[in-house]
């Protein structure tokens, strides 16, 4: 049988990793796929650059459109990233009736609905396992392995850079900016590190996970997105004193009022398994009604872990090349005419417990004022830490843990606390989740 011919867009870290994995494991992969898989045409921005993979049999071009228009190519693998020209290239590949494998989370989260509609019209597949959590096969797991479940919620550490920063701050008392610079040096961070630390990268991945978990369209614009830039070393340390760790989580949860879709720093009990996921590693907890709570752990990026997901997608595509398109696994797990229009809840409607840190003047009645504001809004306090003032200082940090409260009420409480003359500056709020098995 003819080998399946791959056109590769992007020959950077992941592109080279993909060629290396396909070369090294070629025989094993062919035994699985039933056909040999060969990269025959590739596009790279700088064709003169030294390559990190063997280039035998690969025609190299600087023009990616040449690859998507190459009539020889069966499957286009898009590893360029970003919106443009990736979107035009993928749409053109689909128009040319080529199957597509992509690692592009931003593209799928923002334009997936349109891309999948075009793919259905042309009878081709668009596979995107590598777009979420690098080497962890989380898309396949939720879409196929958990297909018998009603997924109740998922919560994940889905940005390695952010997790690396929080881990270093906790383990070595380092400052945020210092660790971020190291993450950039080590190549973990996105081209624009704001994507990592402001939660945008995690929002892309969470949007994709929520769609396949709940059978809803991709709705990136409805995801609440908050980064980790305001977390201080002292927050990390107070959280620890209270028995929690701070993790930057993406949470998607089905409630009776709608779907919660949110990325924010979160205090989680230190005894949870996911609280021990450190450094650049990723982990995703998925709760299904039948299976219960499950957790998936692994490398969230890197050349070969990401290539592992890309190659698995290529194998999937090759296996179904001859299958009737209507019998393929749907892109978003649910049949396209069965997507639900359940609303994504505005953040004000979401209920979480909260950690609050504020700078209070060391004077009579300050704590009473703060606790009265909370009580007036029906917010119950679970724990308080008040530190002694440092020598010569007349302000003290006050840390409060609350029970679960509607975000709208907490917003009001924070505004009122910040308006007190005895409170200096802004109140730091970090949401708290216990991730209990019985969290519905
Ligand atoms: N910058 C991303 C991260 C890379 O840190 O997780 C993988 O998507």
Coordinates of N, CA, C and O in Angstrom, one line a residue, residues 171-236:
X171 N 8.7 26.8 46.6 CA 9.8 26.0 47.1 C 11.0 26.8 47.4 O 11.8 26.4 48.2
X172 N 11.2 27.9 46.7 CA 12.5 28.7 46.8 C 12.3 30.1 47.2 O 13.2 30.9 47.2
X173 N 11.0 30.5 47.5 CA 10.7 31.9 47.9 C 11.1 32.9 46.9 O 11.5 34.0 47.2
X174 N 11.1 32.5 45.6 CA 11.6 33.4 44.6 C 10.5 34.4 44.2 O 9.3 34.1 44.3
X175 N 10.8 35.5 43.6 CA 9.9 36.5 43.1 C 9.3 36.1 41.7 O 10.0 35.5 40.9
X176 N 8.1 36.5 41.5 CA 7.4 36.2 40.3 C 8.2 36.5 39.0 O 8.4 35.7 38.1
X177 N 8.7 37.8 38.9 CA 9.3 38.2 37.7 C 10.6 37.5 37.4 O 11.0 37.2 36.3
X178 N 11.3 37.1 38.5 CA 12.6 36.4 38.4 C 12.4 35.0 37.8 O 13.1 34.6 36.9
X179 N 11.3 34.3 38.2 CA 11.0 33.0 37.7 C 10.5 33.0 36.3 O 10.8 32.2 35.5
X180 N 9.7 34.1 36.0 CA 9.2 34.2 34.6 C 10.4 34.3 33.6 O 10.4 33.7 32.6
X181 N 11.3 35.1 34.0 CA 12.5 35.3 33.1 C 13.2 34.0 32.9 O 13.6 33.6 31.8
X182 N 13.3 33.1 33.9 CA 13.9 31.8 33.8 C 13.0 30.9 32.9 O 13.6 30.2 32.0
X183 N 11.7 31.0 33.0 CA 10.8 30.1 32.2 C 11.0 30.5 30.7 O 10.9 29.7 29.8
X184 N 11.2 31.8 30.5 CA 11.4 32.2 29.1 C 12.7 31.7 28.5 O 12.8 31.2 27.4
X185 N 13.7 31.8 29.4 CA 15.0 31.3 29.0 C 15.0 29.8 28.7 O 15.6 29.3 27.7
X186 N 14.2 29.1 29.5 CA 14.1 27.6 29.3 C 13.2 27.2 28.2 O 13.1 26.0 27.8
X187 N 12.5 28.2 27.6 CA 11.6 27.9 26.4 C 10.3 27.4 26.8 O 9.6 26.9 25.9
X188 N 9.8 27.5 28.0 CA 8.5 27.0 28.4 C 7.4 28.0 28.0 O 6.3 27.6 27.6
X189 N 7.8 29.3 28.1 CA 6.7 30.3 27.9 C 6.4 30.5 26.4 O 7.1 30.2 25.5
X190 N 5.1 31.0 26.2 CA 4.7 31.3 24.9 C 5.5 32.5 24.4 O 6.2 33.2 25.1
X191 N 5.4 32.7 23.0 CA 6.2 33.8 22.4 C 5.9 35.1 23.2 O 6.8 35.9 23.5
X192 N 4.6 35.3 23.5 CA 4.2 36.5 24.3 C 3.9 35.9 25.7 O 2.8 35.3 25.9
X193 N 4.8 36.0 26.7 CA 4.5 35.3 28.0 C 3.2 35.8 28.7 O 2.8 35.1 29.6
X194 N 2.7 36.9 28.3 CA 1.4 37.3 28.8 C 0.3 36.2 28.6 O -0.6 36.0 29.4
X195 N 0.5 35.5 27.5 CA -0.5 34.4 27.3 C -0.4 33.4 28.4 O -1.5 32.8 28.8
X196 N 0.7 33.1 29.0 CA 0.9 32.2 30.1 C 0.4 32.8 31.4 O -0.5 32.3 32.0
X197 N 1.0 33.9 31.7 CA 0.8 34.5 33.1 C -0.6 35.2 33.2 O -1.1 35.4 34.3
X198 N -1.2 35.6 32.1 CA -2.5 36.2 32.2 C -3.6 35.2 32.0 O -4.8 35.6 32.0
X199 N -3.3 34.0 31.8 CA -4.3 32.9 31.7 C -4.9 32.7 30.3 O -5.8 31.9 30.2
X200 N -4.4 33.4 29.3 CA -5.0 33.3 28.0 C -4.8 31.9 27.4 O -5.7 31.3 26.9
X201 N -3.6 31.4 27.5 CA -3.2 30.1 27.0 C -4.1 29.0 27.7 O -4.7 28.1 27.1
X202 N -4.3 29.2 29.0 CA -5.1 28.2 29.8 C -6.6 28.3 29.3 O -7.3 27.3 29.2
X203 N -7.0 29.6 29.0 CA -8.4 29.8 28.6 C -8.7 29.1 27.2 O -9.7 28.5 27.0
X204 N -7.7 29.1 26.4 CA -7.8 28.4 25.1 C -8.0 27.0 25.3 O -8.9 26.3 24.8
X205 N -7.2 26.4 26.2 CA -7.2 24.9 26.4 C -8.5 24.6 27.1 O -9.2 23.5 26.8
X206 N -8.9 25.4 28.1 CA -10.1 25.1 28.9 C -11.4 25.1 28.0 O -12.3 24.3 28.1
X207 N -11.4 26.1 27.1 CA -12.5 26.3 26.1 C -12.7 25.0 25.3 O -13.8 24.5 25.1
X208 N -11.6 24.4 24.9 CA -11.6 23.2 24.1 C -12.1 22.0 25.0 O -13.0 21.3 24.6
X209 N -11.6 21.9 26.2 CA -12.0 20.8 27.0 C -13.5 20.9 27.4 O -14.2 19.9 27.4
X210 N -13.9 22.1 27.6 CA -15.3 22.3 28.0 C -16.3 21.8 26.9 O -17.3 21.2 27.2
X211 N -15.9 22.2 25.7 CA -16.8 21.8 24.5 C -16.9 20.3 24.4 O -18.0 19.8 24.3
X212 N -15.7 19.6 24.5 CA -15.8 18.1 24.4 C -16.4 17.4 25.6 O -16.9 16.4 25.5
X213 N -16.3 18.1 26.8 CA -16.8 17.5 28.0 C -18.3 17.6 28.0 O -19.0 16.7 28.5
X214 N -18.9 18.8 27.6 CA -20.3 19.0 27.8 C -21.1 19.0 26.5 O -22.3 19.2 26.6
X215 N -20.4 18.9 25.4 CA -21.2 19.0 24.1 C -21.7 20.3 23.9 O -22.9 20.5 23.5
X216 N -20.9 21.4 24.0 CA -21.3 22.8 23.8 C -20.4 23.3 22.7 O -19.3 22.8 22.6
X217 N -20.8 24.4 22.0 CA -19.9 25.0 21.0 C -18.7 25.6 21.8 O -18.8 25.9 23.0
X218 N -17.6 25.8 21.1 CA -16.4 26.5 21.6 C -16.8 28.0 21.9 O -17.4 28.7 21.0
X219 N -16.6 28.5 23.1 CA -17.1 29.8 23.5 C -15.9 30.5 24.2 O -16.1 30.9 25.4
X220 N -14.9 30.8 23.6 CA -13.7 31.4 24.2 C -14.0 32.8 24.8 O -13.6 33.1 25.9
X221 N -14.9 33.5 24.2 CA -15.2 34.9 24.6 C -16.0 34.9 26.0 O -16.0 35.9 26.7
X222 N -16.5 33.7 26.4 CA -17.3 33.6 27.6 C -16.4 33.1 28.8 O -16.9 33.0 29.9
X223 N -15.2 32.8 28.5 CA -14.3 32.2 29.6 C -13.8 33.4 30.5 O -13.3 34.3 30.0
X224 N -14.0 33.2 31.8 CA -13.5 34.2 32.7 C -12.0 33.9 32.9 O -11.6 32.8 33.1
X225 N -11.2 34.9 32.7 CA -9.7 34.7 32.6 C -9.0 35.6 33.5 O -9.0 36.8 33.3
X226 N -8.3 35.0 34.5 CA -7.5 35.8 35.4 C -6.1 35.2 35.6 O -6.1 34.0 35.7
X227 N -5.1 36.0 35.6 CA -3.7 35.4 35.6 C -3.1 35.4 37.0 O -3.9 35.5 38.0
X228 N -1.8 35.1 37.0 CA -1.2 34.9 38.3 C -0.2 36.1 38.7 O 0.5 36.0 39.6
X229 N -0.3 37.2 37.9 CA 0.7 38.3 38.1 C 0.6 39.0 39.4 O 1.5 39.6 39.8
X230 N -0.6 38.9 40.1 CA -0.7 39.6 41.4 C -0.4 38.7 42.6 O -0.4 39.2 43.7
X231 N -0.1 37.5 42.3 CA 0.2 36.6 43.5 C 1.6 36.9 44.0 O 2.6 37.1 43.3
X232 N 1.7 37.1 45.3 CA 3.0 37.4 46.0 C 3.5 36.2 46.7 O 2.7 35.2 47.0
X233 N 4.8 36.3 47.1 CA 5.4 35.2 47.9 C 4.6 35.0 49.2 O 4.5 34.0 49.7
X234 N 4.1 36.2 49.7 CA 3.4 36.1 51.0 C 2.1 35.3 50.8 O 1.7 34.5 51.7
X235 N 1.4 35.5 49.7 CA 0.2 34.7 49.5 C 0.5 33.2 49.4 O -0.3 32.4 50.0
X236 N 1.6 32.9 48.8 CA 1.9 31.5 48.7 C 2.2 30.9 50.1 O 1.7 29.8 50.4

